[in-house]
mmCIF file with all atom_site columns, C-alpha atoms in Angstrom:
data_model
loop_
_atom_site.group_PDB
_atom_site.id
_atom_site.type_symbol
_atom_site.label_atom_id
_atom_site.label_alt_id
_atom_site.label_comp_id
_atom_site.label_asym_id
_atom_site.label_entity_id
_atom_site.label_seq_id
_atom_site.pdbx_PDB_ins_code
_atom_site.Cartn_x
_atom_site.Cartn_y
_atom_site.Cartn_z
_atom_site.occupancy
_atom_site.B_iso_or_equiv
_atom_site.pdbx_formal_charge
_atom_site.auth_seq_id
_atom_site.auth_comp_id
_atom_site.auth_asym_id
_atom_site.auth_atom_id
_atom_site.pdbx_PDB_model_num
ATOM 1   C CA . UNK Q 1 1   ? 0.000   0.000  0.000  1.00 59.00 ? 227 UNK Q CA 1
ATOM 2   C CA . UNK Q 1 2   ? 0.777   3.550  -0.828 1.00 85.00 ? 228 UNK Q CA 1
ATOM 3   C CA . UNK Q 1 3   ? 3.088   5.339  2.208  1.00 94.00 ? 229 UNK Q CA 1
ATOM 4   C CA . UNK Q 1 4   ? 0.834   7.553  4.271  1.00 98.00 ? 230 UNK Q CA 1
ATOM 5   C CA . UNK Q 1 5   ? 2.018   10.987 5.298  1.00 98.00 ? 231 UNK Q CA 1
ATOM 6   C CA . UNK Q 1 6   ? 1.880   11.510 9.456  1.00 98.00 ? 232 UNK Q CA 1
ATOM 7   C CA . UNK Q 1 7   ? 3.091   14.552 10.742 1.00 98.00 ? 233 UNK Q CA 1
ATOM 8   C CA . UNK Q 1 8   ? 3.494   14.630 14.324 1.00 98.00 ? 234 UNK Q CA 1
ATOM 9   C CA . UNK Q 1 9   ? 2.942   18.305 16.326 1.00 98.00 ? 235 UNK Q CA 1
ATOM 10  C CA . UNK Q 1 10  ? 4.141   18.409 19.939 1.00 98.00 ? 236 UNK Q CA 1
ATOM 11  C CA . UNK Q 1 11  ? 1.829   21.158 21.266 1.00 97.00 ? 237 UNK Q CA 1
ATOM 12  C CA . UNK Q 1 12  ? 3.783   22.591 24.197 1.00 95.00 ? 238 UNK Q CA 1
ATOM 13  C CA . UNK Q 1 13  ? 6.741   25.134 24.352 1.00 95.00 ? 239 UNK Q CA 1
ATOM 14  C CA . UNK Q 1 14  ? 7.160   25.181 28.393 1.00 93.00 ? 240 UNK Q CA 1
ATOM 15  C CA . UNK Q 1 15  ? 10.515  24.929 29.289 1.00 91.00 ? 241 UNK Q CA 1
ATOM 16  C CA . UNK Q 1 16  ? 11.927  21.657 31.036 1.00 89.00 ? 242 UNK Q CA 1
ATOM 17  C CA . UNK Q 1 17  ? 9.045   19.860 29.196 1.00 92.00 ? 243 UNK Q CA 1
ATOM 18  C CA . UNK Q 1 18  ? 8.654   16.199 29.312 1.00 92.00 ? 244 UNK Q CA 1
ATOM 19  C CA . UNK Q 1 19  ? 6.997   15.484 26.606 1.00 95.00 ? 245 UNK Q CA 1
ATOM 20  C CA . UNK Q 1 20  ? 9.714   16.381 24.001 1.00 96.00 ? 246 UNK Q CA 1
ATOM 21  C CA . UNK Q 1 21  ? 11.092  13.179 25.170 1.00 97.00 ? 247 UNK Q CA 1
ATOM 22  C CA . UNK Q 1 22  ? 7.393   11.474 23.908 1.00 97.00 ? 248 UNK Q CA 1
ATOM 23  C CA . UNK Q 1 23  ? 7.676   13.047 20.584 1.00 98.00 ? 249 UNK Q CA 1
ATOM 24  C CA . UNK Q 1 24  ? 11.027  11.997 19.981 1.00 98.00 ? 250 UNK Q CA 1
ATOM 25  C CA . UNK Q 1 25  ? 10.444  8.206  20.852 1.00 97.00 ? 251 UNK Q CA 1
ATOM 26  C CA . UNK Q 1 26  ? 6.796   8.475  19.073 1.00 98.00 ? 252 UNK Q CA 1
ATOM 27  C CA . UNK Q 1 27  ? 8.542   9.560  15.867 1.00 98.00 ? 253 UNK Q CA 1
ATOM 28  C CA . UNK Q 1 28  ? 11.259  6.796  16.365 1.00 97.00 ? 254 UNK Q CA 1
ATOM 29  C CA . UNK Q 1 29  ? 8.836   4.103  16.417 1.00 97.00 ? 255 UNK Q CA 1
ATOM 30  C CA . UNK Q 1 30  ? 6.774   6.309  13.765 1.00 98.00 ? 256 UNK Q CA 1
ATOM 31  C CA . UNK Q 1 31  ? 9.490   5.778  11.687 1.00 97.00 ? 257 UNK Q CA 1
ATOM 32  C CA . UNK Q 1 32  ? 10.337  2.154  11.817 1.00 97.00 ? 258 UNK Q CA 1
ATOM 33  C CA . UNK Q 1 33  ? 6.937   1.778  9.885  1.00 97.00 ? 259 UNK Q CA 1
ATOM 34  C CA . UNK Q 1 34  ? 7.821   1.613  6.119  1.00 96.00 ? 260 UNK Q CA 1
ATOM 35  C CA . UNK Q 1 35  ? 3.863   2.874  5.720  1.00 97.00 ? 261 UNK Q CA 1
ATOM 36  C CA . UNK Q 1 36  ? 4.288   5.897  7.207  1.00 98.00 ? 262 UNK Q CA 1
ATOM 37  C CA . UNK Q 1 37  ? 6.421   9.103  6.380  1.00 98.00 ? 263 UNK Q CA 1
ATOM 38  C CA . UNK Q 1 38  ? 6.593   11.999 9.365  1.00 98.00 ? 264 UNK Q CA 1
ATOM 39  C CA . UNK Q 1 39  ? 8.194   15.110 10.518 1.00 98.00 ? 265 UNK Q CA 1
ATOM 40  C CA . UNK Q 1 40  ? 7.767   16.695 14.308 1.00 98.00 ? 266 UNK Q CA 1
ATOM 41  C CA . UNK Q 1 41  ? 6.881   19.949 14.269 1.00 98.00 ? 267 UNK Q CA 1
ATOM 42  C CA . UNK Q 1 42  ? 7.534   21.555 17.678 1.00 98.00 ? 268 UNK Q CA 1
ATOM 43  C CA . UNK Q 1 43  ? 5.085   24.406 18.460 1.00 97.00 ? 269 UNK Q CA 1
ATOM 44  C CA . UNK Q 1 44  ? 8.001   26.232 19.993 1.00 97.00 ? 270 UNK Q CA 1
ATOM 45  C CA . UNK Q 1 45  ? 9.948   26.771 16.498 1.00 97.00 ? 271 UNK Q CA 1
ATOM 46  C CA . UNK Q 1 46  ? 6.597   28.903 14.990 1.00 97.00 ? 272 UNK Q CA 1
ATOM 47  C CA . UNK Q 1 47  ? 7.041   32.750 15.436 1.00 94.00 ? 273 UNK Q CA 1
ATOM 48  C CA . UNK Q 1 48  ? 3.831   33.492 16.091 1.00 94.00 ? 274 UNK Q CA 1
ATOM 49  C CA . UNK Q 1 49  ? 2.875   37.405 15.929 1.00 92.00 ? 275 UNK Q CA 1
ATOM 50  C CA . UNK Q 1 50  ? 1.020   38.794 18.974 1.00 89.00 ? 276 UNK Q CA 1
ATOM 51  C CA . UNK Q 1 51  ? -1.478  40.824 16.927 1.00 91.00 ? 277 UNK Q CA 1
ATOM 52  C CA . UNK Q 1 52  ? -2.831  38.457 14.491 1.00 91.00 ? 278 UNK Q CA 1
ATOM 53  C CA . UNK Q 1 53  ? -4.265  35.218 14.735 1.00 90.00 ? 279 UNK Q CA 1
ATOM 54  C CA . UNK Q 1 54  ? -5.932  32.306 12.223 1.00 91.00 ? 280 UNK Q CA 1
ATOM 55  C CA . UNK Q 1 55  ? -5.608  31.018 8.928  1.00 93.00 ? 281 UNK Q CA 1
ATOM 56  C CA . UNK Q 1 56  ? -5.333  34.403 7.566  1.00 93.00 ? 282 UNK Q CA 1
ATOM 57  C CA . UNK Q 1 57  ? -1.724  33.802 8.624  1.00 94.00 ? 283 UNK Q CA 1
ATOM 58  C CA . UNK Q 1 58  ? -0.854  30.746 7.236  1.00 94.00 ? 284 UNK Q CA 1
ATOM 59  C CA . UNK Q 1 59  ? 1.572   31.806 4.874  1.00 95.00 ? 285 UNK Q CA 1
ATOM 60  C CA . UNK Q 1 60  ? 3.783   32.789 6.842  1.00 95.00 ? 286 UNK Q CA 1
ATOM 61  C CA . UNK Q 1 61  ? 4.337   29.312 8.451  1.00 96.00 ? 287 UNK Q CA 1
ATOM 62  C CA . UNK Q 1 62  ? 4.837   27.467 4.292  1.00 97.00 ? 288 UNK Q CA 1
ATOM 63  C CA . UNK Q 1 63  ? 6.202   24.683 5.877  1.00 97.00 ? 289 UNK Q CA 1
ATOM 64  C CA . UNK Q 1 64  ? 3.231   23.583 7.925  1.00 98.00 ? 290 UNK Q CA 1
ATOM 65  C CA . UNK Q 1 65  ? 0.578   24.336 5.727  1.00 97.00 ? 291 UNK Q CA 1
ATOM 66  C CA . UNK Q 1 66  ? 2.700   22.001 2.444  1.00 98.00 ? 292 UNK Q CA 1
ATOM 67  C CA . UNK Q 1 67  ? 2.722   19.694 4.957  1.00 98.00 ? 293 UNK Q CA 1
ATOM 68  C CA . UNK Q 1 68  ? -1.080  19.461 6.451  1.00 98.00 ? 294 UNK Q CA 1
ATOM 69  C CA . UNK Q 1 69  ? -1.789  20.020 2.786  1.00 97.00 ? 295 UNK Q CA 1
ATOM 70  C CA . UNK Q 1 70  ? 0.192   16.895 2.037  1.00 97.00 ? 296 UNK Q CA 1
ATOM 71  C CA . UNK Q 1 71  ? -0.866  14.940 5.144  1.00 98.00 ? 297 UNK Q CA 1
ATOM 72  C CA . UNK Q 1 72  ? -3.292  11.515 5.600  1.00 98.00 ? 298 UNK Q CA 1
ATOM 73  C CA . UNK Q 1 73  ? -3.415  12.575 9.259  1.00 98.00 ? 299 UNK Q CA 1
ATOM 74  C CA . UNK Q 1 74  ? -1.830  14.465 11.781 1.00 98.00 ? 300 UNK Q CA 1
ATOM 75  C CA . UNK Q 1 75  ? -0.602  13.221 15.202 1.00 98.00 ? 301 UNK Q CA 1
ATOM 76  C CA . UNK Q 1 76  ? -0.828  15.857 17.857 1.00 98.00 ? 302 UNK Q CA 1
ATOM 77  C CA . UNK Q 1 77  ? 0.990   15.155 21.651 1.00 98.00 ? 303 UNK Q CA 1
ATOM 78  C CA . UNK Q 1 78  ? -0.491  17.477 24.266 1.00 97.00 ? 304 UNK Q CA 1
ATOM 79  C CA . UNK Q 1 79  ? 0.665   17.786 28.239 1.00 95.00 ? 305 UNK Q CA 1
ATOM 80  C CA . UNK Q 1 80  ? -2.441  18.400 30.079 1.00 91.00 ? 306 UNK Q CA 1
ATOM 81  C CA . UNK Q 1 81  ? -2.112  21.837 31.829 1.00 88.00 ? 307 UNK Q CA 1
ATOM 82  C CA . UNK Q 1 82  ? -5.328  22.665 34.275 1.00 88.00 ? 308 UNK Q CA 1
ATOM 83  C CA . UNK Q 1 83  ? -7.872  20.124 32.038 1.00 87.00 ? 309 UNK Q CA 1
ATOM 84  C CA . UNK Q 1 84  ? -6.720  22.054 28.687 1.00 90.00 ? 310 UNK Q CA 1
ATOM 85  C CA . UNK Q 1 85  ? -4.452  22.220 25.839 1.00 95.00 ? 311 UNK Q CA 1
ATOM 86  C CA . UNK Q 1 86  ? -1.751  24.715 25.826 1.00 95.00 ? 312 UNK Q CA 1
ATOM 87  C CA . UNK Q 1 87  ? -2.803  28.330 24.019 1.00 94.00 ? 313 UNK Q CA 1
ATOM 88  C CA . UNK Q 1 88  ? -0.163  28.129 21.450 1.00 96.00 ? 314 UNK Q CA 1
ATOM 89  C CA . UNK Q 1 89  ? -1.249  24.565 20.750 1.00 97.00 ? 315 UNK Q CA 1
ATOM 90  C CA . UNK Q 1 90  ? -4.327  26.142 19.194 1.00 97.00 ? 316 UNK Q CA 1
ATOM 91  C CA . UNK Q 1 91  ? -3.218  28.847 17.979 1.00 97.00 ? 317 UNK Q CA 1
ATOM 92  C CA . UNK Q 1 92  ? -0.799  26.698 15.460 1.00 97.00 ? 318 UNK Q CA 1
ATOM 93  C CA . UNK Q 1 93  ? -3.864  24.397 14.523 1.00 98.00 ? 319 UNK Q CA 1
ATOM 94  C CA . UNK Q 1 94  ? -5.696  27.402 14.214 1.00 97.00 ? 320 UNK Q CA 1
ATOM 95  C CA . UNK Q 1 95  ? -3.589  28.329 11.649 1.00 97.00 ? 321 UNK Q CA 1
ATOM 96  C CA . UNK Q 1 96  ? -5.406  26.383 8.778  1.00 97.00 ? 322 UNK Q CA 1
ATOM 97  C CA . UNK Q 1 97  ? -8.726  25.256 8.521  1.00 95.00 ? 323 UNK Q CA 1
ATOM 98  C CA . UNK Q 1 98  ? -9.772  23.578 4.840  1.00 95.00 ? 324 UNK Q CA 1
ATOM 99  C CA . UNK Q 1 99  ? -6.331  21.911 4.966  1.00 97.00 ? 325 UNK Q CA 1
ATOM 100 C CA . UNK Q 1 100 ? -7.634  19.379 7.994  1.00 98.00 ? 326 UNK Q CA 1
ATOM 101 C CA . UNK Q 1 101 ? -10.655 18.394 6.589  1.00 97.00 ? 327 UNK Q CA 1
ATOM 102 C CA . UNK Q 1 102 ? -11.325 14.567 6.704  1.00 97.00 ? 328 UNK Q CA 1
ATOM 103 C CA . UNK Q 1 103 ? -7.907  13.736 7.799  1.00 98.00 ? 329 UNK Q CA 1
ATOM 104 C CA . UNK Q 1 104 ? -7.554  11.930 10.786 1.00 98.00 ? 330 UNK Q CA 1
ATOM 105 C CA . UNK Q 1 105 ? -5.914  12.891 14.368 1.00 98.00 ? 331 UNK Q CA 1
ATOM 106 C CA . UNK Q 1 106 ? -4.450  11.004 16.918 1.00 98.00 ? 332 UNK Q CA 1
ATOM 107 C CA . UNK Q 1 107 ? -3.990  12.291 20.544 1.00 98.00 ? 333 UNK Q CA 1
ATOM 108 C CA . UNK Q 1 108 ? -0.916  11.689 23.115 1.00 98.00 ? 334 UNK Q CA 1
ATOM 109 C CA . UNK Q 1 109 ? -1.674  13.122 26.356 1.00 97.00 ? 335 UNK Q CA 1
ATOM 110 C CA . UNK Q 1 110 ? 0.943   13.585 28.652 1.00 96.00 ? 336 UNK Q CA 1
ATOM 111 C CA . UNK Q 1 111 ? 0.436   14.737 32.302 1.00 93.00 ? 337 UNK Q CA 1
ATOM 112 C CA . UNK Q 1 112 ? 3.237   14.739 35.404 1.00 92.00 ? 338 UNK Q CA 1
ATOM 113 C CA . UNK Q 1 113 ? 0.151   13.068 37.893 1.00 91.00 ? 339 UNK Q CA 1
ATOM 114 C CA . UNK Q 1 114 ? -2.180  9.740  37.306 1.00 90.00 ? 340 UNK Q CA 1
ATOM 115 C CA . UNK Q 1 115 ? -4.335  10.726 34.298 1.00 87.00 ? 341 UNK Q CA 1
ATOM 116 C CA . UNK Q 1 116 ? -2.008  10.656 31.694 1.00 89.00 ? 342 UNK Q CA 1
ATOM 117 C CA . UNK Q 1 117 ? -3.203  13.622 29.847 1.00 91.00 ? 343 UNK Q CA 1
ATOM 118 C CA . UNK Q 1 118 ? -6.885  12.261 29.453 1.00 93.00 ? 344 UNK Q CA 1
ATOM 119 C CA . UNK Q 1 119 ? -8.518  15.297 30.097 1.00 94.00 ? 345 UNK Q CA 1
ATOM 120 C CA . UNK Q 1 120 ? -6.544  17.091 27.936 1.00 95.00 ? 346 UNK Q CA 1
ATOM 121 C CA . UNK Q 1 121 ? -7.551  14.751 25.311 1.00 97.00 ? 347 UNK Q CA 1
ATOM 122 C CA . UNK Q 1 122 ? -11.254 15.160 26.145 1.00 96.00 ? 348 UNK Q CA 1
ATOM 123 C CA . UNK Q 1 123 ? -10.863 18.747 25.554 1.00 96.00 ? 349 UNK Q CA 1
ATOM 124 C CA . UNK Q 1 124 ? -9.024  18.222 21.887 1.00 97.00 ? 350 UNK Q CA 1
ATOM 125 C CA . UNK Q 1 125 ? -11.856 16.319 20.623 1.00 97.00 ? 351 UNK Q CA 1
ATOM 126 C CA . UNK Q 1 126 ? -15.061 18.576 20.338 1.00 97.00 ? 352 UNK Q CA 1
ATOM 127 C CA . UNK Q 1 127 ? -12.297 21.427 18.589 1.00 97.00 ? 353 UNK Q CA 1
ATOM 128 C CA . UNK Q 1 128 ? -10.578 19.507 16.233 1.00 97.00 ? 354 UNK Q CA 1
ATOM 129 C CA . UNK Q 1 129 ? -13.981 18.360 15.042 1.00 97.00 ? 355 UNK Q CA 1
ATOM 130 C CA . UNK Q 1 130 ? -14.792 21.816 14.117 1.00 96.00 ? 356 UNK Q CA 1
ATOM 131 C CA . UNK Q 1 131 ? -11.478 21.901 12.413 1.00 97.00 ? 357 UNK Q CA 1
ATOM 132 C CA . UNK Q 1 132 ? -12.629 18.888 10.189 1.00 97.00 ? 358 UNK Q CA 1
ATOM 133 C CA . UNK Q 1 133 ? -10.547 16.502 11.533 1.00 98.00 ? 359 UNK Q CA 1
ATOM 134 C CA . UNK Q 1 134 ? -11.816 13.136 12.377 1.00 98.00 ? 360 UNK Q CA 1
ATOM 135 C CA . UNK Q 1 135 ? -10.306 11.463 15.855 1.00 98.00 ? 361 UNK Q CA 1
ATOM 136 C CA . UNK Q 1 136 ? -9.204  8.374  16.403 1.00 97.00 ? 362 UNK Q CA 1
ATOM 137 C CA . UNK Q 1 137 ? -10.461 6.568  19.347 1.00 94.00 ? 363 UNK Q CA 1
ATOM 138 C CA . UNK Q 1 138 ? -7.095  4.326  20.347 1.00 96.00 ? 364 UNK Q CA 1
ATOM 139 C CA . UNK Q 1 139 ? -4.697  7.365  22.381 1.00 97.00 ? 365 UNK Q CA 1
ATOM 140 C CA . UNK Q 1 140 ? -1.413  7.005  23.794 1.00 97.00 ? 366 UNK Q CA 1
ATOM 141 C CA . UNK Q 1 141 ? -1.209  8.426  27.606 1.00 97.00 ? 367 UNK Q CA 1
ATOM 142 C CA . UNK Q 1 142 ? 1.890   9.022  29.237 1.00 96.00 ? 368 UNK Q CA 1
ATOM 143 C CA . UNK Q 1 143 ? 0.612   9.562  32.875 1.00 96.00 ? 369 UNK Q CA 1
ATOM 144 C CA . UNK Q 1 144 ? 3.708   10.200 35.152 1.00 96.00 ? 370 UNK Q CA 1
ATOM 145 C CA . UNK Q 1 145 ? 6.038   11.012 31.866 1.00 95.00 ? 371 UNK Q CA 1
ATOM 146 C CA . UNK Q 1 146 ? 9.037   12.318 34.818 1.00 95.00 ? 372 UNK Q CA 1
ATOM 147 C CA . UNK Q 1 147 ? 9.112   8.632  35.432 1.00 96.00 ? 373 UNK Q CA 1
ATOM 148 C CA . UNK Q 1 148 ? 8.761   7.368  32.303 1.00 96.00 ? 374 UNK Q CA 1
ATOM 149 C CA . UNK Q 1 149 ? 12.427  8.205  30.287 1.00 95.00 ? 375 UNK Q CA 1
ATOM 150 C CA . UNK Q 1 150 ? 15.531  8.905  31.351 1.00 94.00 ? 376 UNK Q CA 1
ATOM 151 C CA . UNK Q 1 151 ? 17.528  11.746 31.573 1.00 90.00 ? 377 UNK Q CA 1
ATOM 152 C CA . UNK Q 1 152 ? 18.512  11.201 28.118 1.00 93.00 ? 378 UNK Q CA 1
ATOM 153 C CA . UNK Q 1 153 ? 14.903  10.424 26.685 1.00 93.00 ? 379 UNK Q CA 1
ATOM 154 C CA . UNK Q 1 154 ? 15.098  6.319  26.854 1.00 95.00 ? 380 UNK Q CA 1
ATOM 155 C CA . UNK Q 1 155 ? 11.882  4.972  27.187 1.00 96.00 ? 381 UNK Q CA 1
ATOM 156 C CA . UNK Q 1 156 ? 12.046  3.358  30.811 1.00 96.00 ? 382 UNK Q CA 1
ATOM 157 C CA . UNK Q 1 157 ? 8.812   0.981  30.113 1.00 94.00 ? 383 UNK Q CA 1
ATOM 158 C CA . UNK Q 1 158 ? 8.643   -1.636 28.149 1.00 93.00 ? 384 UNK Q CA 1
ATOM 159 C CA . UNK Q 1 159 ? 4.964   -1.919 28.264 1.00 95.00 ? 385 UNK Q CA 1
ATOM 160 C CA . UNK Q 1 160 ? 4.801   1.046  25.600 1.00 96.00 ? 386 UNK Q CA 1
ATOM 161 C CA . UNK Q 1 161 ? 5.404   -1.307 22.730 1.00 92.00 ? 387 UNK Q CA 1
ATOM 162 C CA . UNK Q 1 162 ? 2.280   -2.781 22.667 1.00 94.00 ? 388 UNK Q CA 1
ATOM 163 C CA . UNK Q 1 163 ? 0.590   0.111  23.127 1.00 96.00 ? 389 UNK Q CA 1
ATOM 164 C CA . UNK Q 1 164 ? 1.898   2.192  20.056 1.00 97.00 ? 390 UNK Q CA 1
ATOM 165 C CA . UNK Q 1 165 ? 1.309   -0.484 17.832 1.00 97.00 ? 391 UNK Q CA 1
ATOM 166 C CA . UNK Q 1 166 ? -2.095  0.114  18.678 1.00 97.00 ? 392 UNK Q CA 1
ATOM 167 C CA . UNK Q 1 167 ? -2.218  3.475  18.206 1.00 98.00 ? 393 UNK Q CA 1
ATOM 168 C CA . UNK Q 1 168 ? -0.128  3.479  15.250 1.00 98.00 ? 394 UNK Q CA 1
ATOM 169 C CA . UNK Q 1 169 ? -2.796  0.295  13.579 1.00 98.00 ? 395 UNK Q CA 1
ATOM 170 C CA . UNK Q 1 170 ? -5.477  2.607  14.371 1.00 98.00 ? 396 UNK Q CA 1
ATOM 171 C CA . UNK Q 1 171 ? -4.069  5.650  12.873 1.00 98.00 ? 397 UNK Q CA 1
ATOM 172 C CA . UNK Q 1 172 ? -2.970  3.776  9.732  1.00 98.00 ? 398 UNK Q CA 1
ATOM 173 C CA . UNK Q 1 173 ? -6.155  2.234  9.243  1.00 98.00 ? 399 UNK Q CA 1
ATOM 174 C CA . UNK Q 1 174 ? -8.731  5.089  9.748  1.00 98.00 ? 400 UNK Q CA 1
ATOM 175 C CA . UNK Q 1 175 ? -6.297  7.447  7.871  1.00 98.00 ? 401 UNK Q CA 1
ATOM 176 C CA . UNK Q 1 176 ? -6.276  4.657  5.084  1.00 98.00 ? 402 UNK Q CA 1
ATOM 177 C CA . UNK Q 1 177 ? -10.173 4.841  4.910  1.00 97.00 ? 403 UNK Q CA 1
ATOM 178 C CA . UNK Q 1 178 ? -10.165 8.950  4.771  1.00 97.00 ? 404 UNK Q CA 1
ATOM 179 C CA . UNK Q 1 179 ? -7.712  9.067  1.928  1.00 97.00 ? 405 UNK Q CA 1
ATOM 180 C CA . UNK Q 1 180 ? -9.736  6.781  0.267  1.00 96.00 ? 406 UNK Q CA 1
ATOM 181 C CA . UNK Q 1 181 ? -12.839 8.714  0.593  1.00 95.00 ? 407 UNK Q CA 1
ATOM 182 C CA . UNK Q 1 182 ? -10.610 11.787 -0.157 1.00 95.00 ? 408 UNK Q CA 1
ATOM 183 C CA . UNK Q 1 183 ? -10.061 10.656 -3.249 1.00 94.00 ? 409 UNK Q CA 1
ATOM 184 C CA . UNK Q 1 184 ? -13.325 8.665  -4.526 1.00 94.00 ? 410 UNK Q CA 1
ATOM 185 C CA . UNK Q 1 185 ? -16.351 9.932  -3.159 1.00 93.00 ? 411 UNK Q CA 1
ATOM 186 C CA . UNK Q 1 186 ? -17.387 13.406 -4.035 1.00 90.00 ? 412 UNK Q CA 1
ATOM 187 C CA . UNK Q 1 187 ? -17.535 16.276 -1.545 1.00 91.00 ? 413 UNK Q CA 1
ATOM 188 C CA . UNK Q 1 188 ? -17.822 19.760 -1.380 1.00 90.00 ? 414 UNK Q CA 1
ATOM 189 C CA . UNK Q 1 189 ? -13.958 20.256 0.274  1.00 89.00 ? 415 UNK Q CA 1
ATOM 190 C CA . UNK Q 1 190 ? -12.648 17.961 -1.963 1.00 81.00 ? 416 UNK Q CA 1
ATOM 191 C CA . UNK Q 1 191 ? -12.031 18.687 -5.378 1.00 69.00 ? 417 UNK Q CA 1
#
């Protein structure tokens, strides 16, 4: 089958963040797939003007759009801060609109305590929907993520294995069915 493009977007740009050490194993074990192509794109690295806002923007930021444009799904790894997603994580999603539509997502939710980002997650759902986007239902939580790597970003627990294949089947498969539908059945977004 035809390679499926996945970028990944880590949504966080606190500093001393854990879950830069998630992105860089996800896209690892991203990459050992020979179906699936990805870049991370790190929310930190987008200079994002404090007077403007939305996809009225996007061309400033060419190298996300081409690739959103591009994608068969997007992967998006969010710490859980107070329930929510961080404020520049949606302001870079924000940034396009059309570009999203029926394409799936996939969540990672990372928290320092015992939920593992599920709330966070909870919260993504209902506003990537109105960005077109259609969730998967298999996420990856990293609940305690200080525990989880080393100080050098080594995945500490084996148990994680399984679980991404999961995630990754998932992804593969419903972003699979979207292209599909993409490119065969007639819709109004796609021409």
């Amino acid at each position: 089958m035809d390679e499926l493009w996945l970028p990944v977007l880590l949504g966080t740009n606190r500093k001393e963040r854990k879950s830069v050490h998630v992105a860089n194993w996800l896209v690892g074990e991203m990459s050992q797939r020979p179906e699936i192509q990805t870049r991370l794109f790190d929310v930190k690295d987008f200079a994002l003007p404090g007077d403007d806002y939305g996809s009225g923007i996007k061309d400033r930021f060419p190298e996300w759009r081409d690739s959103i444009i591009k994608a068969d799904g997007l992967v998006v790894i969010s710490p859980e801060y107070n329930h929510g997603y961080p404020g520049i994580l949606k302001s870079v999603l924000d940034l396009l609109l059309k570009e999203y539509i029926h394409k799936s997502v996939a969540f990672v939710g990372v928290s320092a305590g015992p939920w593992g980002g599920t709330r966070v997650i909870e919260a993504m759902v209902p506003m990537v929907r109105e960005l077109g986007l259609v969730a998967t239902f298999t996420d990856l939580n990293f609940p305690f993520v200080q525990n989880l790597f080393d100080q050098n970003g080594t995945l500490l627990d084996n148990a994680y294995a399984k679980r991404v294949a999961a995630f990754l089947d998932e992804l593969i498969w419903m972003s699979r069915v979207l292209k599909w539908g993409r490119e065969n059945l007639p819709s109004k977004y796609h021409q």
